[in-house]
mmCIF file with all atom_site columns, C-alpha atoms in Angstrom:
data_model
loop_
_atom_site.group_PDB
_atom_site.id
_atom_site.type_symbol
_atom_site.label_atom_id
_atom_site.label_alt_id
_atom_site.label_comp_id
_atom_site.label_asym_id
_atom_site.label_entity_id
_atom_site.label_seq_id
_atom_site.pdbx_PDB_ins_code
_atom_site.Cartn_x
_atom_site.Cartn_y
_atom_site.Cartn_z
_atom_site.occupancy
_atom_site.B_iso_or_equiv
_atom_site.pdbx_formal_charge
_atom_site.auth_seq_id
_atom_site.auth_comp_id
_atom_site.auth_asym_id
_atom_site.auth_atom_id
_atom_site.pdbx_PDB_model_num
ATOM 1   C CA . UNK A 1 1   ? -6.746  -6.082  -11.935 1.00 92.00 ? 1   UNK A CA 1
ATOM 2   C CA . UNK A 1 2   ? -7.369  -2.342  -11.199 1.00 95.00 ? 2   UNK A CA 1
ATOM 3   C CA . UNK A 1 3   ? -10.958 -3.507  -11.228 1.00 96.00 ? 3   UNK A CA 1
ATOM 4   C CA . UNK A 1 4   ? -10.221 -6.415  -8.566  1.00 97.00 ? 4   UNK A CA 1
ATOM 5   C CA . UNK A 1 5   ? -7.916  -4.527  -6.346  1.00 98.00 ? 5   UNK A CA 1
ATOM 6   C CA . UNK A 1 6   ? -10.613 -1.974  -5.970  1.00 98.00 ? 6   UNK A CA 1
ATOM 7   C CA . UNK A 1 7   ? -12.992 -4.791  -5.036  1.00 98.00 ? 7   UNK A CA 1
ATOM 8   C CA . UNK A 1 8   ? -10.285 -6.464  -2.649  1.00 98.00 ? 8   UNK A CA 1
ATOM 9   C CA . UNK A 1 9   ? -9.695  -2.626  -0.358  1.00 98.00 ? 9   UNK A CA 1
ATOM 10  C CA . UNK A 1 10  ? -13.540 -1.718  -0.646  1.00 97.00 ? 10  UNK A CA 1
ATOM 11  C CA . UNK A 1 11  ? -14.623 -5.465  1.145   1.00 97.00 ? 11  UNK A CA 1
ATOM 12  C CA . UNK A 1 12  ? -11.591 -5.621  3.281   1.00 97.00 ? 12  UNK A CA 1
ATOM 13  C CA . UNK A 1 13  ? -12.355 -1.387  4.911   1.00 97.00 ? 13  UNK A CA 1
ATOM 14  C CA . UNK A 1 14  ? -15.610 -2.828  5.581   1.00 95.00 ? 14  UNK A CA 1
ATOM 15  C CA . UNK A 1 15  ? -13.649 -4.877  8.142   1.00 96.00 ? 15  UNK A CA 1
ATOM 16  C CA . UNK A 1 16  ? -11.750 -2.173  9.787   1.00 96.00 ? 16  UNK A CA 1
ATOM 17  C CA . UNK A 1 17  ? -10.923 1.365   10.570  1.00 94.00 ? 17  UNK A CA 1
ATOM 18  C CA . UNK A 1 18  ? -8.092  1.631   7.999   1.00 95.00 ? 18  UNK A CA 1
ATOM 19  C CA . UNK A 1 19  ? -8.082  3.229   4.395   1.00 97.00 ? 19  UNK A CA 1
ATOM 20  C CA . UNK A 1 20  ? -5.659  1.759   2.053   1.00 98.00 ? 20  UNK A CA 1
ATOM 21  C CA . UNK A 1 21  ? -4.679  2.940   -0.612  1.00 98.00 ? 21  UNK A CA 1
ATOM 22  C CA . UNK A 1 22  ? -2.749  0.361   -3.876  1.00 98.00 ? 22  UNK A CA 1
ATOM 23  C CA . UNK A 1 23  ? -0.098  2.946   -6.073  1.00 98.00 ? 23  UNK A CA 1
ATOM 24  C CA . UNK A 1 24  ? 1.929   1.562   -9.180  1.00 97.00 ? 24  UNK A CA 1
ATOM 25  C CA . UNK A 1 25  ? 3.924   3.253   -10.853 1.00 95.00 ? 25  UNK A CA 1
ATOM 26  C CA . UNK A 1 26  ? 6.491   1.926   -13.707 1.00 90.00 ? 26  UNK A CA 1
ATOM 27  C CA . UNK A 1 27  ? 9.744   3.073   -11.963 1.00 80.00 ? 27  UNK A CA 1
ATOM 28  C CA . UNK A 1 28  ? 11.492  5.795   -10.812 1.00 80.00 ? 28  UNK A CA 1
ATOM 29  C CA . UNK A 1 29  ? 13.106  8.633   -13.368 1.00 81.00 ? 29  UNK A CA 1
ATOM 30  C CA . UNK A 1 30  ? 17.094  8.973   -13.984 1.00 82.00 ? 30  UNK A CA 1
ATOM 31  C CA . UNK A 1 31  ? 17.313  11.810  -12.170 1.00 86.00 ? 31  UNK A CA 1
ATOM 32  C CA . UNK A 1 32  ? 15.712  10.275  -8.707  1.00 82.00 ? 32  UNK A CA 1
ATOM 33  C CA . UNK A 1 33  ? 18.266  6.798   -9.636  1.00 79.00 ? 33  UNK A CA 1
ATOM 34  C CA . UNK A 1 34  ? 21.596  9.335   -9.427  1.00 86.00 ? 34  UNK A CA 1
ATOM 35  C CA . UNK A 1 35  ? 20.147  10.546  -6.401  1.00 90.00 ? 35  UNK A CA 1
ATOM 36  C CA . UNK A 1 36  ? 19.963  7.313   -5.120  1.00 88.00 ? 36  UNK A CA 1
ATOM 37  C CA . UNK A 1 37  ? 16.332  7.567   -3.855  1.00 89.00 ? 37  UNK A CA 1
ATOM 38  C CA . UNK A 1 38  ? 15.322  4.346   -2.664  1.00 90.00 ? 38  UNK A CA 1
ATOM 39  C CA . UNK A 1 39  ? 11.770  2.679   -3.196  1.00 91.00 ? 39  UNK A CA 1
ATOM 40  C CA . UNK A 1 40  ? 11.150  3.414   0.387   1.00 94.00 ? 40  UNK A CA 1
ATOM 41  C CA . UNK A 1 41  ? 11.598  6.997   -0.044  1.00 94.00 ? 41  UNK A CA 1
ATOM 42  C CA . UNK A 1 42  ? 10.128  7.539   -3.595  1.00 94.00 ? 42  UNK A CA 1
ATOM 43  C CA . UNK A 1 43  ? 6.923   6.032   -1.244  1.00 95.00 ? 43  UNK A CA 1
ATOM 44  C CA . UNK A 1 44  ? 6.946   8.706   2.089   1.00 96.00 ? 44  UNK A CA 1
ATOM 45  C CA . UNK A 1 45  ? 6.393   10.799  -1.172  1.00 95.00 ? 45  UNK A CA 1
ATOM 46  C CA . UNK A 1 46  ? 3.581   8.640   -2.277  1.00 97.00 ? 46  UNK A CA 1
ATOM 47  C CA . UNK A 1 47  ? 1.873   8.487   1.042   1.00 97.00 ? 47  UNK A CA 1
ATOM 48  C CA . UNK A 1 48  ? 2.104   12.120  0.638   1.00 97.00 ? 48  UNK A CA 1
ATOM 49  C CA . UNK A 1 49  ? 1.167   13.018  -2.332  1.00 97.00 ? 49  UNK A CA 1
ATOM 50  C CA . UNK A 1 50  ? -2.472  10.833  -2.207  1.00 97.00 ? 50  UNK A CA 1
ATOM 51  C CA . UNK A 1 51  ? -2.965  11.989  1.252   1.00 96.00 ? 51  UNK A CA 1
ATOM 52  C CA . UNK A 1 52  ? -2.700  8.926   3.014   1.00 97.00 ? 52  UNK A CA 1
ATOM 53  C CA . UNK A 1 53  ? -1.319  10.318  6.000   1.00 93.00 ? 53  UNK A CA 1
ATOM 54  C CA . UNK A 1 54  ? -5.213  12.864  6.010   1.00 91.00 ? 54  UNK A CA 1
ATOM 55  C CA . UNK A 1 55  ? -7.415  10.612  8.071   1.00 92.00 ? 55  UNK A CA 1
ATOM 56  C CA . UNK A 1 56  ? -9.602  10.864  11.720  1.00 88.00 ? 56  UNK A CA 1
ATOM 57  C CA . UNK A 1 57  ? -7.467  8.413   12.925  1.00 88.00 ? 57  UNK A CA 1
ATOM 58  C CA . UNK A 1 58  ? -4.594  8.027   11.492  1.00 92.00 ? 58  UNK A CA 1
ATOM 59  C CA . UNK A 1 59  ? -4.918  5.050   9.666   1.00 93.00 ? 59  UNK A CA 1
ATOM 60  C CA . UNK A 1 60  ? -3.790  4.854   6.840   1.00 96.00 ? 60  UNK A CA 1
ATOM 61  C CA . UNK A 1 61  ? -1.638  2.596   5.033   1.00 97.00 ? 61  UNK A CA 1
ATOM 62  C CA . UNK A 1 62  ? 0.120   2.609   1.383   1.00 98.00 ? 62  UNK A CA 1
ATOM 63  C CA . UNK A 1 63  ? 0.913   -0.012  -0.570  1.00 98.00 ? 63  UNK A CA 1
ATOM 64  C CA . UNK A 1 64  ? 3.307   0.924   -3.441  1.00 97.00 ? 64  UNK A CA 1
ATOM 65  C CA . UNK A 1 65  ? 4.177   -1.175  -6.319  1.00 96.00 ? 65  UNK A CA 1
ATOM 66  C CA . UNK A 1 66  ? 7.255   -0.112  -8.291  1.00 93.00 ? 66  UNK A CA 1
ATOM 67  C CA . UNK A 1 67  ? 7.038   -2.359  -11.365 1.00 90.00 ? 67  UNK A CA 1
ATOM 68  C CA . UNK A 1 68  ? 10.170  -2.063  -13.892 1.00 85.00 ? 68  UNK A CA 1
ATOM 69  C CA . UNK A 1 69  ? 12.307  -3.845  -10.164 1.00 81.00 ? 69  UNK A CA 1
ATOM 70  C CA . UNK A 1 70  ? 9.284   -5.630  -8.903  1.00 83.00 ? 70  UNK A CA 1
ATOM 71  C CA . UNK A 1 71  ? 9.919   -3.172  -5.111  1.00 90.00 ? 71  UNK A CA 1
ATOM 72  C CA . UNK A 1 72  ? 6.917   -3.179  -2.617  1.00 95.00 ? 72  UNK A CA 1
ATOM 73  C CA . UNK A 1 73  ? 6.636   -0.700  -0.246  1.00 96.00 ? 73  UNK A CA 1
ATOM 74  C CA . UNK A 1 74  ? 4.227   -0.515  2.377   1.00 97.00 ? 74  UNK A CA 1
ATOM 75  C CA . UNK A 1 75  ? 3.869   2.622   5.122   1.00 96.00 ? 75  UNK A CA 1
ATOM 76  C CA . UNK A 1 76  ? 1.531   2.854   7.853   1.00 96.00 ? 76  UNK A CA 1
ATOM 77  C CA . UNK A 1 77  ? 0.832   6.055   8.701   1.00 95.00 ? 77  UNK A CA 1
ATOM 78  C CA . UNK A 1 78  ? 1.299   6.385   12.895  1.00 93.00 ? 78  UNK A CA 1
ATOM 79  C CA . UNK A 1 79  ? -1.658  4.935   14.379  1.00 90.00 ? 79  UNK A CA 1
ATOM 80  C CA . UNK A 1 80  ? -1.157  2.323   12.616  1.00 93.00 ? 80  UNK A CA 1
ATOM 81  C CA . UNK A 1 81  ? 2.361   1.838   13.331  1.00 90.00 ? 81  UNK A CA 1
ATOM 82  C CA . UNK A 1 82  ? 2.404   2.153   16.774  1.00 91.00 ? 82  UNK A CA 1
ATOM 83  C CA . UNK A 1 83  ? 0.590   -1.185  17.047  1.00 93.00 ? 83  UNK A CA 1
ATOM 84  C CA . UNK A 1 84  ? 1.650   -3.441  13.878  1.00 94.00 ? 84  UNK A CA 1
ATOM 85  C CA . UNK A 1 85  ? 5.294   -3.882  13.860  1.00 93.00 ? 85  UNK A CA 1
ATOM 86  C CA . UNK A 1 86  ? 7.411   -3.328  10.173  1.00 91.00 ? 86  UNK A CA 1
ATOM 87  C CA . UNK A 1 87  ? 8.110   -6.691  10.209  1.00 94.00 ? 87  UNK A CA 1
ATOM 88  C CA . UNK A 1 88  ? 4.382   -7.894  9.584   1.00 96.00 ? 88  UNK A CA 1
ATOM 89  C CA . UNK A 1 89  ? 4.525   -5.212  6.948   1.00 96.00 ? 89  UNK A CA 1
ATOM 90  C CA . UNK A 1 90  ? 7.745   -7.102  5.307   1.00 95.00 ? 90  UNK A CA 1
ATOM 91  C CA . UNK A 1 91  ? 6.027   -10.262 5.557   1.00 97.00 ? 91  UNK A CA 1
ATOM 92  C CA . UNK A 1 92  ? 3.330   -8.925  2.780   1.00 97.00 ? 92  UNK A CA 1
ATOM 93  C CA . UNK A 1 93  ? 5.848   -7.011  0.737   1.00 97.00 ? 93  UNK A CA 1
ATOM 94  C CA . UNK A 1 94  ? 7.528   -10.182 0.363   1.00 97.00 ? 94  UNK A CA 1
ATOM 95  C CA . UNK A 1 95  ? 4.493   -12.292 -0.611  1.00 97.00 ? 95  UNK A CA 1
ATOM 96  C CA . UNK A 1 96  ? 3.388   -10.061 -2.817  1.00 96.00 ? 96  UNK A CA 1
ATOM 97  C CA . UNK A 1 97  ? 7.430   -9.619  -4.525  1.00 95.00 ? 97  UNK A CA 1
ATOM 98  C CA . UNK A 1 98  ? 7.014   -13.459 -4.809  1.00 96.00 ? 98  UNK A CA 1
ATOM 99  C CA . UNK A 1 99  ? 3.266   -13.984 -6.346  1.00 96.00 ? 99  UNK A CA 1
ATOM 100 C CA . UNK A 1 100 ? 5.204   -11.538 -8.911  1.00 95.00 ? 100 UNK A CA 1
ATOM 101 C CA . UNK A 1 101 ? 8.053   -13.617 -9.561  1.00 94.00 ? 101 UNK A CA 1
ATOM 102 C CA . UNK A 1 102 ? 5.698   -16.554 -10.334 1.00 97.00 ? 102 UNK A CA 1
ATOM 103 C CA . UNK A 1 103 ? 3.482   -14.468 -13.231 1.00 95.00 ? 103 UNK A CA 1
ATOM 104 C CA . UNK A 1 104 ? 0.820   -13.893 -10.661 1.00 96.00 ? 104 UNK A CA 1
ATOM 105 C CA . UNK A 1 105 ? 0.130   -10.071 -10.741 1.00 95.00 ? 105 UNK A CA 1
ATOM 106 C CA . UNK A 1 106 ? -3.366  -10.300 -10.071 1.00 95.00 ? 106 UNK A CA 1
ATOM 107 C CA . UNK A 1 107 ? -3.643  -12.947 -7.077  1.00 97.00 ? 107 UNK A CA 1
ATOM 108 C CA . UNK A 1 108 ? -0.562  -11.354 -5.509  1.00 97.00 ? 108 UNK A CA 1
ATOM 109 C CA . UNK A 1 109 ? -1.743  -7.633  -5.353  1.00 97.00 ? 109 UNK A CA 1
ATOM 110 C CA . UNK A 1 110 ? -4.908  -8.551  -3.937  1.00 98.00 ? 110 UNK A CA 1
ATOM 111 C CA . UNK A 1 111 ? -3.766  -10.842 -1.386  1.00 98.00 ? 111 UNK A CA 1
ATOM 112 C CA . UNK A 1 112 ? -1.015  -8.148  -0.488  1.00 98.00 ? 112 UNK A CA 1
ATOM 113 C CA . UNK A 1 113 ? -4.816  -5.698  0.261   1.00 98.00 ? 113 UNK A CA 1
ATOM 114 C CA . UNK A 1 114 ? -6.011  -9.260  2.372   1.00 98.00 ? 114 UNK A CA 1
ATOM 115 C CA . UNK A 1 115 ? -3.508  -9.252  4.665   1.00 98.00 ? 115 UNK A CA 1
ATOM 116 C CA . UNK A 1 116 ? -2.998  -5.651  5.257   1.00 98.00 ? 116 UNK A CA 1
ATOM 117 C CA . UNK A 1 117 ? -6.640  -5.590  5.661   1.00 97.00 ? 117 UNK A CA 1
ATOM 118 C CA . UNK A 1 118 ? -6.251  -8.832  7.956   1.00 97.00 ? 118 UNK A CA 1
ATOM 119 C CA . UNK A 1 119 ? -3.745  -6.747  10.436  1.00 96.00 ? 119 UNK A CA 1
ATOM 120 C CA . UNK A 1 120 ? -5.962  -3.540  10.194  1.00 96.00 ? 120 UNK A CA 1
ATOM 121 C CA . UNK A 1 121 ? -8.820  -5.974  11.448  1.00 96.00 ? 121 UNK A CA 1
ATOM 122 C CA . UNK A 1 122 ? -7.047  -7.055  14.443  1.00 95.00 ? 122 UNK A CA 1
ATOM 123 C CA . UNK A 1 123 ? -5.777  -3.979  15.266  1.00 92.00 ? 123 UNK A CA 1
ATOM 124 C CA . UNK A 1 124 ? -8.353  -1.663  14.758  1.00 93.00 ? 124 UNK A CA 1
ATOM 125 C CA . UNK A 1 125 ? -11.452 -3.460  13.730  1.00 94.00 ? 125 UNK A CA 1
ATOM 126 C CA . UNK A 1 126 ? -14.474 -1.269  12.043  1.00 93.00 ? 126 UNK A CA 1
ATOM 127 C CA . UNK A 1 127 ? -16.884 0.353   14.566  1.00 87.00 ? 127 UNK A CA 1
ATOM 128 C CA . UNK A 1 128 ? -20.633 2.053   14.014  1.00 87.00 ? 128 UNK A CA 1
ATOM 129 C CA . UNK A 1 129 ? -19.056 5.039   12.557  1.00 86.00 ? 129 UNK A CA 1
ATOM 130 C CA . UNK A 1 130 ? -16.585 3.336   9.873   1.00 87.00 ? 130 UNK A CA 1
ATOM 131 C CA . UNK A 1 131 ? -16.487 6.909   7.083   1.00 88.00 ? 131 UNK A CA 1
ATOM 132 C CA . UNK A 1 132 ? -14.928 5.256   3.509   1.00 92.00 ? 132 UNK A CA 1
ATOM 133 C CA . UNK A 1 133 ? -12.034 8.640   4.051   1.00 94.00 ? 133 UNK A CA 1
ATOM 134 C CA . UNK A 1 134 ? -9.674  7.507   0.984   1.00 96.00 ? 134 UNK A CA 1
ATOM 135 C CA . UNK A 1 135 ? -10.556 6.672   -2.507  1.00 96.00 ? 135 UNK A CA 1
ATOM 136 C CA . UNK A 1 136 ? -10.073 2.774   -2.985  1.00 97.00 ? 136 UNK A CA 1
ATOM 137 C CA . UNK A 1 137 ? -10.158 2.837   -6.828  1.00 97.00 ? 137 UNK A CA 1
ATOM 138 C CA . UNK A 1 138 ? -5.456  2.102   -7.401  1.00 98.00 ? 138 UNK A CA 1
ATOM 139 C CA . UNK A 1 139 ? -3.203  4.788   -8.258  1.00 97.00 ? 139 UNK A CA 1
ATOM 140 C CA . UNK A 1 140 ? -1.141  4.435   -11.674 1.00 96.00 ? 140 UNK A CA 1
ATOM 141 C CA . UNK A 1 141 ? 1.726   6.984   -10.972 1.00 94.00 ? 141 UNK A CA 1
#
């Protein structure tokens, strides 16, 4: 499944100037749950820790999956967030959550990467200079 996600990211990034990172975490630590940390807040920390914010065009996107709860969050850097409404990201999250409920894990993950890629290609199409600034391999936290 990790290889399929990596391939989907690489294929997607050929069509746009964005950088997609995919992170999967088993669940939140008990101390985080007691503090009331949300999946969104944890995704923001992961966004920072993985350096998704550190691209030349501010075009990084994180797809964060909290595996135990099947929670999905998508965070986009400021260059993208200014162009793509949150409702678009929420629709991708919902689609991935529905795929998980149906037991279509690999298919759902690659479809989510493809959907993010389509949004990025619409607003940030690939140009002559399209460096691969972040690793394509999904991260298991």
